């Protein structure tokens, strides 16, 4: 079944940018829904952005205009482009996929926004 491998996290300054990558073991265009979640210490995991097989996207209100979720067919990879990062964006970010009634999570990648 599908396996997700995340990368791209790191330490950035406020106002900076990061691009997170999620590589799938199957074509991401056969997956019904892919998404990015995040979880900060002591807080609930929250949905940041999602994209459907047809390309429809949705975003958490607090990241609208700053984050973009998109896919690359040739590379089999889904991305989260994060711009104008804020300290409150600090969290572990997780890739998520739903295919054939089965959900899969990536291992998570740490994003820290700090001076």
CSV table of C-alpha atoms in Angstrom, one decimal:
chain,number,residue,atom,x,y,z
A,1,UNK,CA,0.0,0.0,0.0
A,2,UNK,CA,1.0,3.6,-0.2
A,3,UNK,CA,3.9,4.8,1.9
A,4,UNK,CA,4.6,8.5,2.5
A,5,UNK,CA,8.1,10.0,3.1
A,6,UNK,CA,8.3,13.6,4.2
A,7,UNK,CA,11.2,16.1,4.0
A,8,UNK,CA,11.9,19.8,4.0
A,9,UNK,CA,11.4,20.8,7.6
A,10,UNK,CA,13.9,23.0,9.4
A,11,UNK,CA,14.6,26.2,11.3
A,12,UNK,CA,13.6,29.4,9.6
A,13,UNK,CA,13.3,33.0,10.7
A,14,UNK,CA,9.9,34.8,10.9
A,15,UNK,CA,8.9,35.9,7.4
A,16,UNK,CA,10.9,33.2,5.8
A,17,UNK,CA,9.8,30.3,3.6
A,18,UNK,CA,10.0,26.5,3.5
A,19,UNK,CA,8.8,23.9,1.1
A,20,UNK,CA,7.7,20.6,2.5
A,21,UNK,CA,7.8,17.5,0.3
A,22,UNK,CA,5.8,14.3,0.6
A,23,UNK,CA,6.8,11.4,-1.7
A,24,UNK,CA,4.3,8.6,-2.2
A,25,UNK,CA,5.1,5.1,-3.2
A,26,UNK,CA,2.2,5.2,-5.6
A,27,UNK,CA,1.0,7.8,-8.1
A,28,UNK,CA,-0.4,10.6,-6.0
A,29,UNK,CA,-3.0,11.1,-8.8
A,30,UNK,CA,-4.6,7.8,-7.8
A,31,UNK,CA,-5.0,8.9,-4.2
A,32,UNK,CA,-8.4,10.4,-3.3
A,33,UNK,CA,-7.2,13.0,-0.8
A,34,UNK,CA,-3.8,14.2,0.3
A,35,UNK,CA,-3.3,16.7,3.1
A,36,UNK,CA,-0.9,18.4,5.5
A,37,UNK,CA,-1.6,18.4,9.2
A,38,UNK,CA,0.4,19.9,12.0
A,39,UNK,CA,0.7,19.5,15.7
A,40,UNK,CA,2.4,21.7,18.2
A,41,UNK,CA,3.4,20.5,21.7
A,42,UNK,CA,0.4,20.2,24.0
A,43,UNK,CA,-2.1,21.0,21.1
A,44,UNK,CA,-4.4,19.1,19.0
A,45,UNK,CA,-3.4,18.0,15.5
A,46,UNK,CA,-5.0,20.3,13.0
A,47,UNK,CA,-5.6,20.2,9.2
A,48,UNK,CA,-3.5,22.8,7.4
A,49,UNK,CA,-4.3,22.1,3.8
A,50,UNK,CA,-5.8,19.4,1.6
A,51,UNK,CA,-6.0,18.6,-2.1
A,52,UNK,CA,-8.3,16.1,-3.8
A,53,UNK,CA,-7.6,13.9,-6.8
A,54,UNK,CA,-9.4,16.5,-9.0
A,55,UNK,CA,-7.2,19.3,-7.7
A,56,UNK,CA,-9.6,21.0,-5.3
A,57,UNK,CA,-7.8,22.6,-2.4
A,58,UNK,CA,-8.8,23.9,1.1
A,59,UNK,CA,-6.8,25.7,3.7
A,60,UNK,CA,-6.8,26.5,7.4
A,61,UNK,CA,-8.0,30.1,7.7
A,62,UNK,CA,-4.8,31.2,9.5
A,63,UNK,CA,-2.6,30.0,6.6
A,64,UNK,CA,-4.7,31.3,3.7
A,65,UNK,CA,-2.6,33.5,1.4
A,66,UNK,CA,0.6,32.2,2.9
A,67,UNK,CA,0.6,28.4,2.2
A,68,UNK,CA,0.0,26.5,-1.0
A,69,UNK,CA,-0.5,22.8,-1.5
A,70,UNK,CA,0.2,21.3,-4.9
A,71,UNK,CA,1.3,18.1,-6.7
A,72,UNK,CA,4.0,17.1,-9.2
A,73,UNK,CA,3.0,14.2,-11.4
A,74,UNK,CA,6.5,13.5,-12.8
A,75,UNK,CA,8.1,13.3,-9.3
A,76,UNK,CA,5.1,11.6,-7.6
A,77,UNK,CA,5.4,14.2,-4.9
A,78,UNK,CA,3.0,16.5,-3.0
A,79,UNK,CA,4.2,19.8,-1.6
A,80,UNK,CA,3.4,22.4,0.9
A,81,UNK,CA,4.9,25.8,0.1
A,82,UNK,CA,5.0,27.9,3.2
A,83,UNK,CA,5.7,31.6,2.9
A,84,UNK,CA,5.6,34.5,5.4
A,85,UNK,CA,6.1,32.0,8.2
A,86,UNK,CA,5.2,33.1,11.7
A,87,UNK,CA,6.3,31.7,15.1
A,88,UNK,CA,2.9,30.2,15.6
A,89,UNK,CA,3.5,28.0,12.5
A,90,UNK,CA,6.0,26.1,14.6
A,91,UNK,CA,4.9,22.4,14.7
A,92,UNK,CA,5.5,19.0,13.5
A,93,UNK,CA,4.0,18.7,10.0
A,94,UNK,CA,2.5,15.4,8.8
A,95,UNK,CA,1.6,14.3,5.3
A,96,UNK,CA,-1.7,12.4,5.0
A,97,UNK,CA,-3.2,10.3,2.3
A,98,UNK,CA,-6.5,8.6,1.8
A,99,UNK,CA,-6.8,5.8,-0.8
A,100,UNK,CA,-9.3,3.0,-1.1
A,101,UNK,CA,-10.7,3.6,2.3
A,102,UNK,CA,-7.3,3.4,3.9
A,103,UNK,CA,-5.5,6.4,5.6
A,104,UNK,CA,-1.8,6.7,5.7
A,105,UNK,CA,0.4,9.2,7.7
A,106,UNK,CA,4.0,10.3,7.1
A,107,UNK,CA,6.5,10.3,9.9
A,108,UNK,CA,6.4,14.0,10.4
A,109,UNK,CA,8.9,16.8,9.9
A,110,UNK,CA,9.7,19.6,12.3
A,111,UNK,CA,9.2,23.2,11.3
A,112,UNK,CA,10.5,25.8,13.7
A,113,UNK,CA,10.0,29.5,13.1
A,114,UNK,CA,12.2,31.5,15.4
A,115,UNK,CA,14.8,34.3,15.3
